XYZ file of C-alpha atoms in Angstrom:
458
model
C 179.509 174.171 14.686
C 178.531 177.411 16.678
C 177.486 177.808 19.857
C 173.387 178.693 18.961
C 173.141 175.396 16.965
C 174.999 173.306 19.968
C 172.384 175.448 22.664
C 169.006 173.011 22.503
C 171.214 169.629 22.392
C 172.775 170.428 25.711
C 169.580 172.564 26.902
C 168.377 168.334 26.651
C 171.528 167.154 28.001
C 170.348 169.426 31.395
C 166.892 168.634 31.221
C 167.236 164.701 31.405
C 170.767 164.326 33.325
C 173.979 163.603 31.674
C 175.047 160.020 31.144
C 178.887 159.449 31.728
C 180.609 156.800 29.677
C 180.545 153.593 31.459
C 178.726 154.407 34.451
C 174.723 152.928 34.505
C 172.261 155.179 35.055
C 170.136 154.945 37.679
C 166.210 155.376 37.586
C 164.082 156.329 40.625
C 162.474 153.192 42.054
C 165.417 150.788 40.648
C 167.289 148.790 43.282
C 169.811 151.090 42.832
C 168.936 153.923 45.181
C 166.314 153.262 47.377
C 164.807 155.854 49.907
C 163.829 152.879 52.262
C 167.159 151.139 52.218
C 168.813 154.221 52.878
C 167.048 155.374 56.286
C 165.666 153.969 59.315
C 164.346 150.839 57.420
C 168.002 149.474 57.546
C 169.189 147.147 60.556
C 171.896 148.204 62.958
C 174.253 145.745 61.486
C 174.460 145.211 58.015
C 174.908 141.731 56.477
C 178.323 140.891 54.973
C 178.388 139.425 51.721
C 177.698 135.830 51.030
C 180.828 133.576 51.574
C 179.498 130.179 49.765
C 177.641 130.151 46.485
C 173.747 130.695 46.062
C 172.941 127.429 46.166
C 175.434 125.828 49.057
C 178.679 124.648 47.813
C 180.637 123.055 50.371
C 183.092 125.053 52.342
C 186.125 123.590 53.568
C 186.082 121.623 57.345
C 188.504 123.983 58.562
C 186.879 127.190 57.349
C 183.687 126.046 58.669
C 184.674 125.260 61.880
C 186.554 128.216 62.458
C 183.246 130.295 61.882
C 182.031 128.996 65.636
C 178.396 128.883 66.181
C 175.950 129.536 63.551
C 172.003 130.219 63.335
C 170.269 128.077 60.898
C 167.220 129.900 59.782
C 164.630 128.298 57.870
C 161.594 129.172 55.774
C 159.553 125.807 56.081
C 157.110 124.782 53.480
C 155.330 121.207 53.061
C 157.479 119.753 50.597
C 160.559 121.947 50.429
C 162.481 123.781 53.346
C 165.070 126.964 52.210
C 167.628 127.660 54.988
C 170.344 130.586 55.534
C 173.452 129.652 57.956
C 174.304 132.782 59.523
C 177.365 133.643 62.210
C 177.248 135.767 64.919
C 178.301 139.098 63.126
C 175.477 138.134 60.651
C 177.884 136.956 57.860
C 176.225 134.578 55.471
C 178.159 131.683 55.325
C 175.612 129.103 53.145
C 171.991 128.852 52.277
C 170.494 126.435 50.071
C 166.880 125.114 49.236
C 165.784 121.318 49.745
C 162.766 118.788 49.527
C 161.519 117.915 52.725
C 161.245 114.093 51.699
C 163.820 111.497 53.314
C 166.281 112.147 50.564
C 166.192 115.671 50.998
C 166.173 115.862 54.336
C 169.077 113.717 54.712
C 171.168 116.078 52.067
C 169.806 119.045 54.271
C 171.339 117.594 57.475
C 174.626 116.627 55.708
C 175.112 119.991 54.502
C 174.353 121.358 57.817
C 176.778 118.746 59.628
C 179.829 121.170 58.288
C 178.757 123.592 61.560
C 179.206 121.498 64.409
C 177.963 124.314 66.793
C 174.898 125.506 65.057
C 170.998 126.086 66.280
C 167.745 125.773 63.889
C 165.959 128.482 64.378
C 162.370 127.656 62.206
C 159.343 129.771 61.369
C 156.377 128.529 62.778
C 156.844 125.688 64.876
C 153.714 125.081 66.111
C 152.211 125.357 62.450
C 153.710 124.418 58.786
C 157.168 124.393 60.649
C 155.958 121.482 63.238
C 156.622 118.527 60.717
C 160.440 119.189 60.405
C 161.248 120.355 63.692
C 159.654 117.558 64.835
C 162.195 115.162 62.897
C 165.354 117.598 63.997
C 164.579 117.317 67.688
C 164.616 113.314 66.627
C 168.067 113.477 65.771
C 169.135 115.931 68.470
C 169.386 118.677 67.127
C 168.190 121.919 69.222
C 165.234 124.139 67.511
C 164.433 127.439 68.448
C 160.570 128.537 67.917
C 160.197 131.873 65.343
C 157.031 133.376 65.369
C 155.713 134.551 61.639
C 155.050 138.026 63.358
C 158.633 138.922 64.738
C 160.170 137.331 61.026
C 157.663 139.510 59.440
C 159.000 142.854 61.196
C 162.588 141.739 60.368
C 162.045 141.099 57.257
C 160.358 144.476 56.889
C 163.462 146.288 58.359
C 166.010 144.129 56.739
C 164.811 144.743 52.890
C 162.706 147.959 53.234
C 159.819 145.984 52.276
C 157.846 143.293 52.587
C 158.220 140.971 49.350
C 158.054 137.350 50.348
C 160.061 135.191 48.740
C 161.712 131.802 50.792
C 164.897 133.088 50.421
C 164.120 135.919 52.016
C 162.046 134.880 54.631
C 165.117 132.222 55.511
C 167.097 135.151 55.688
C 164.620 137.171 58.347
C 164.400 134.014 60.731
C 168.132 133.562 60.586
C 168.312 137.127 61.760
C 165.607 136.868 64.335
C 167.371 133.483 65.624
C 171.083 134.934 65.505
C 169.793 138.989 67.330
C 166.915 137.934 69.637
C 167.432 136.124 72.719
C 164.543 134.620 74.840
C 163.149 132.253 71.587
C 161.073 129.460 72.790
C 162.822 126.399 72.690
C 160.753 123.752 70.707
C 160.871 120.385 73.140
C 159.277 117.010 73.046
C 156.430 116.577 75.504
C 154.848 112.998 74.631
C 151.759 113.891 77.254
C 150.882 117.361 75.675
C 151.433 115.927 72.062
C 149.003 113.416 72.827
C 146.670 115.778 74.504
C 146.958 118.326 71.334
C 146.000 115.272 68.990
C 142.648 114.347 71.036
C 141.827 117.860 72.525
C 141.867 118.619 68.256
C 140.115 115.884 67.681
C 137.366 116.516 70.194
C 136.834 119.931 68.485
C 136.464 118.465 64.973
C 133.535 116.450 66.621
C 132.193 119.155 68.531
C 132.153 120.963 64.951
C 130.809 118.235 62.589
C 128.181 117.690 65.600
C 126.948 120.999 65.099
C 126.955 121.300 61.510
C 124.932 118.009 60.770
C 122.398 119.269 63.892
C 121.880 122.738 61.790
C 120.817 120.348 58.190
C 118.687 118.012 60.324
C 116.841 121.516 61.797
C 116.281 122.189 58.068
C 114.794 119.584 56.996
C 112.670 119.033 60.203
C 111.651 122.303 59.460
C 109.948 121.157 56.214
C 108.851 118.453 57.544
C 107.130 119.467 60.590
C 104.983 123.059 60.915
C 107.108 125.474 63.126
C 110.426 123.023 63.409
C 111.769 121.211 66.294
C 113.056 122.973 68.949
C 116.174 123.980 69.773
C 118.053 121.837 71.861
C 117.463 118.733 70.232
C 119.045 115.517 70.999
C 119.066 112.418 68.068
C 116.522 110.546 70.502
C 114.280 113.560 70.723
C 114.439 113.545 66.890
C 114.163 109.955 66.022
C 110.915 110.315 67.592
C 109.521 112.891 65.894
C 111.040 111.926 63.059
C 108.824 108.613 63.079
C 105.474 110.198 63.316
C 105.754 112.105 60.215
C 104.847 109.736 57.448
C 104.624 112.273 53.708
C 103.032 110.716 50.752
C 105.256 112.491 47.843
C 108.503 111.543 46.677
C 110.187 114.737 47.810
C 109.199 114.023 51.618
C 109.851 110.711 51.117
C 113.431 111.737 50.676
C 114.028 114.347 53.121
C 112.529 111.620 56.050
C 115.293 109.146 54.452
C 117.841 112.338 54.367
C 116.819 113.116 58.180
C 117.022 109.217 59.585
C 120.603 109.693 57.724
C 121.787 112.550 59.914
C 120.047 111.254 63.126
C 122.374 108.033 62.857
C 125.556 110.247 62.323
C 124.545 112.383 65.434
C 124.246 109.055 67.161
C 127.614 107.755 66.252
C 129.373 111.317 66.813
C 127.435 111.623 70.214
C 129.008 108.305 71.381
C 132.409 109.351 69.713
C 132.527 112.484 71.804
C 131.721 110.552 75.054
C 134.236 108.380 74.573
C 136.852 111.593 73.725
C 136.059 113.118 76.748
C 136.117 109.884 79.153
C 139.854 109.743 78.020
C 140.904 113.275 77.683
C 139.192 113.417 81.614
C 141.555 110.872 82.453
C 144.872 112.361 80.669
C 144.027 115.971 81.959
C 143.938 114.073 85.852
C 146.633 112.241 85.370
C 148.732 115.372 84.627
C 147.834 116.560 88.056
C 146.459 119.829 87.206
C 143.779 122.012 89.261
C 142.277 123.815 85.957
C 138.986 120.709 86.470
C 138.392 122.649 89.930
C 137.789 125.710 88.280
C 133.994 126.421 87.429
C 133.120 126.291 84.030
C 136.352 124.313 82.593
C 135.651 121.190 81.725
C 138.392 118.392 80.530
C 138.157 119.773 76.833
C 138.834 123.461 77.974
C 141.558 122.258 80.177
C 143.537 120.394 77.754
C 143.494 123.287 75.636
C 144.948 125.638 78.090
C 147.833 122.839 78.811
C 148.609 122.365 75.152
C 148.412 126.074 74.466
C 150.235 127.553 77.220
C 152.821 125.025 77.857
C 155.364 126.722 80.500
C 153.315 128.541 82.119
C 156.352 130.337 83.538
C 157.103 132.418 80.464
C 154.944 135.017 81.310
C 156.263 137.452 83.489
C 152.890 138.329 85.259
C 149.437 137.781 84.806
C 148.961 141.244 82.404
C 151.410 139.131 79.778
C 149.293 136.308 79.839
C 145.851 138.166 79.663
C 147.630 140.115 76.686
C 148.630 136.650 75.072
C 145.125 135.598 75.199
C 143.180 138.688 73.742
C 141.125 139.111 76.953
C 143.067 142.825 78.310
C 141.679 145.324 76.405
C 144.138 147.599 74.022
C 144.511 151.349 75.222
C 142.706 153.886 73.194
C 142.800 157.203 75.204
C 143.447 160.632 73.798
C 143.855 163.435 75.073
C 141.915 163.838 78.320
C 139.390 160.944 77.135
C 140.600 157.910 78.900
C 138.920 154.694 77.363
C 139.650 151.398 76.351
C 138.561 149.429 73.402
C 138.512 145.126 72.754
C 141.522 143.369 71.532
C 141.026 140.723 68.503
C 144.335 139.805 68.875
C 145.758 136.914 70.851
C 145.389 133.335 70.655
C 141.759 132.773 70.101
C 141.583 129.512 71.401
C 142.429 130.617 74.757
C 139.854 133.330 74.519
C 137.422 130.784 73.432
C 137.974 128.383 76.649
C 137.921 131.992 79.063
C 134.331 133.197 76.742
C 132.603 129.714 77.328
C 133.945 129.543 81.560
C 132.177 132.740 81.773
C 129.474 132.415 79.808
C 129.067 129.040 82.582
C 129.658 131.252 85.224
C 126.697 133.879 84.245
C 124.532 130.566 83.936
C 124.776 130.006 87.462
C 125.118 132.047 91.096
C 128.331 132.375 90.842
C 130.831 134.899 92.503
C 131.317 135.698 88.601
C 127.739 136.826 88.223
C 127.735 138.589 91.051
C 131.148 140.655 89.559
C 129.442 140.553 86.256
C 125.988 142.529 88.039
C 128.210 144.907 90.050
C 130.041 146.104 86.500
C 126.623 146.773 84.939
C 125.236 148.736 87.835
C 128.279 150.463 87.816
C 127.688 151.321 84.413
C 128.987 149.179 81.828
C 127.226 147.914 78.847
C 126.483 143.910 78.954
C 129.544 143.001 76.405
C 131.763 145.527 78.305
C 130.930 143.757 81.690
C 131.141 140.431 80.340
C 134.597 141.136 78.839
C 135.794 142.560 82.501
C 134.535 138.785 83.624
C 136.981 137.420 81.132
C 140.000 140.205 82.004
C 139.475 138.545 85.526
C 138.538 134.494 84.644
C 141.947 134.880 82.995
C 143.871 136.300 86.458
C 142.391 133.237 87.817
C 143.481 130.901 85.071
C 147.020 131.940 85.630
C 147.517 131.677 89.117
C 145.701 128.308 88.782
C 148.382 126.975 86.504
C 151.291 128.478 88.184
C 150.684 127.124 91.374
C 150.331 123.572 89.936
C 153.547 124.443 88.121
C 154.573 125.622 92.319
C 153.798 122.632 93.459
C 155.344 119.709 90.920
C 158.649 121.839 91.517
C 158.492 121.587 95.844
C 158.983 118.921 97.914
C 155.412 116.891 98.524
C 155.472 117.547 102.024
C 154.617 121.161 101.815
C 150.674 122.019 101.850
C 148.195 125.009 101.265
C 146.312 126.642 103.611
C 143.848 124.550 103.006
C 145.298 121.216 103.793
C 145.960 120.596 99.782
C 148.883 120.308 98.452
C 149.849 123.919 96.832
C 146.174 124.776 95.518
C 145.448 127.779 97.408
C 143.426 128.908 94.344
C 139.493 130.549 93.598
C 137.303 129.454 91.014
C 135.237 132.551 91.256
C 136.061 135.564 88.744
C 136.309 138.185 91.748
C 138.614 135.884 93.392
C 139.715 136.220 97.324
C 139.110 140.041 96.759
C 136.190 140.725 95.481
C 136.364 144.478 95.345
C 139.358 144.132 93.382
C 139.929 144.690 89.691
C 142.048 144.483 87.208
C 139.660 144.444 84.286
C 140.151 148.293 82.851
C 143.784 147.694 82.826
C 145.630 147.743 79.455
C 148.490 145.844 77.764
C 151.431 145.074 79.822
C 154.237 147.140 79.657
C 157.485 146.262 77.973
C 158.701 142.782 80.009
C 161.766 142.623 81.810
C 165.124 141.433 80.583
C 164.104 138.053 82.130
C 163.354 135.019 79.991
C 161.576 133.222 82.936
C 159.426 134.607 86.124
C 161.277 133.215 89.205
C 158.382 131.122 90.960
C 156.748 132.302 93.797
C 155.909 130.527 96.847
C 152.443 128.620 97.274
C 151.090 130.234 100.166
């Protein structure tokens, strides 16, 4: 054949790419080559291949023992839990996938009895994760705490993307657990754990409260020309409620609908009472000064116990005030310096520090006279109010670490003021007023220190 009829088969041949014999072609966006894999997305270390099979066969005694400690990551789920066992060099050395019931559970902890030194290092302890870690701590095993935000970023960088799937997200938490040091260590506390089950309680009360006050202002509002009023106890509307006699069927069944919802607020009033007689006397019993503070009352106060926890992981009072969305989030540029909310944190915490100063605006408080010298100097009423917070939240955390001062020191040792380590101020400007830390930012990076050493109640 000559060389002009052979021309447009190999001008094709250039075009598309020649195919060697035996060697796969690859296409763009095939697993193959992959732009994401291949830069900055990739870890330091790379993973070494899997040593057992893909769904945990059982390595010899010897060969697992030799491995030395492992990280036992796991992606927890209600029924089923997938873990990876990773070594220090981030070899894989087993993974498998099991129900969460007692017969699963039992295989999981057989399997994982091959690793004498190992650690659990579980997603989301304080959520979905909770239930399991709840049962290894049972059988003394120790559990390491791995938020969903730092497996996230891991899994990001590990994979180049940011498919889920529970294999791997096991295999992002046993990297977090096996690279990061400073995890929280998940412990048993049988006094917080009660106070998390009533202080969640007490909300769901406060809630259903509210929501069958907003139908019985509805239907009072059809019943009666202009409504009740706002504030209204179930006394206030039982009695209104029985001067309003309609004649028609329909009226006739919104009174009966209305009597309805006045005797549930009447049994969820006296519920409530008796959920914050008890949670008064567990958050006292605990010893803490957070009841001195104005506007914390025993439900705010067992949420910042059960929330926080040790209040000594956070290196200063910025890192706390960052952890609970009340320091605002940098937004300068350029020569405009400015500042803009954070929606990030834990909410809860925000919640308890938005209701103490919404008290302490109520009343002649030192925090209402802070909050009137930030407007005159200029801030807008949500700005001001927020600076209220920045500072309720300074307060908060010196409150809680000098109780945490003062269970550590001997008894004899006393404040200034003739109490035993509370040298603390309930108002938002504290001892200082003309100090302020409300325009500050986030924190900056913490210091190689898992714990703040404590400093001395004076």
């Amino acid at each position: 054949m000559s060389l002009s009829l052979r021309l447009p088969t190999l001008v094709v041949w250039l075009s598309f790419g020649l195919r060697i014999p035996g060697v796969a072609r690859v296409r763009r966006g095939s697993r193959g080559v992959c732009p994401a894999r291949s830069s900055v997305a990739l870890p330091a270390r790379q993973p070494q291949r899997v040593r057992a099979s893909e769904e945990g066969v059982n390595a010899s005694t010897a060969a697992s023992s030799a491995v030395g400690r492992v990280v036992i990551g796991m992606d927890p789920h209600k029924r089923s839990a997938t873990i990876e066992v990773m070594t220090a060099d981030e070899t894989i050395v087993g993974r498998g996938r099991f129900a969460t019931d007692g017969d699963g559970y039992g295989e999981m902890c057989r399997y994982a009895g091959q690793w004498p030194e190992r650690v659990w290092a579980i997603e989301g302890c304080a959520g979905i994760g909770k239930h399991i870690a709840v049962r290894l701590l049972a059988n003394g095993e120790e559990v390491l705490d791995v938020p969903p935000k730092l497996s996230a970023r891991a899994r990001v960088f590990a994979t180049g993307q940011g498919r889920k799937t529970d294999a791997t997200d096991a295999h992002s938490v046993a990297l977090v657990g096996t690279r990061m040091s400073g995890l929280r260590p998940v412990v048993t506390d049988e006094q917080l754990e009660v106070l998390r089950l009533l202080v969640d309680r007490r909300r769901s009360l406060g809630e259903e409260h509210t929501r069958k006050t907003c139908q019985l202002h509805g239907l009072l509002l059809e019943l009666i020309p202009g409504g009740a009023k706002r504030d209204l106890s179930a006394a206030q509307a039982k009695a209104l409620l029985a001067k309003i006699r309609p004649r028609d069927v329909v009226g006739k069944t919104r009174r009966r609908v209305a009597a309805e919802l006045i005797a549930d607020l009447e049994r969820i009033y006296a519920r409530k009472k008796e959920a914050n007689k008890e949670l008064t006397a567990l958050v006292t019993a605990t010893g803490t000064s957070l009841l001195d503070l104005h506007g914390i009352g025993p439900t705010g106060a067992a949420r910042l116990l059960v929330e926080v926890g040790d209040i000594t992981r956070f290196p200063s009072k910025a890192h706390f005030a960052s952890w609970n969305g009340t320091a605002p989030l940098d937004a300068s540029s350029g020569d405009q310096v400015r500042h803009r909310l954070s929606r990030k944190g834990n909410r809860q915490i925000n919640r308890v520090l938005h209701t103490m100063a919404r008290v302490q605006l109520r009343n002649p408080t030192e925090g209402r006279a802070y909050y009137d010298r930030k407007k005159a100097d200029g801030k807008a009423p949500m700005e001001a109010l927020r600076c209220v917070k920045r500072r309720l939240s300074d307060i908060v955390f010196r409150t809680m670490l000098n109780d945490a001062v003062r269970t550590t020191e001997p008894p004899t040792r006393t404040g200034p003021g003739g109490q035993r380590g509370n040298d603390s101020d309930s108002s938002a400007a504290g001892s200082h007023p003309h100090t302020s830390s409300s325009d500050k930012s986030l924190p900056g990076p913490a210091e190689q220190h898992p714990r703040t050493p404590l400093p001395t109640a004076s």
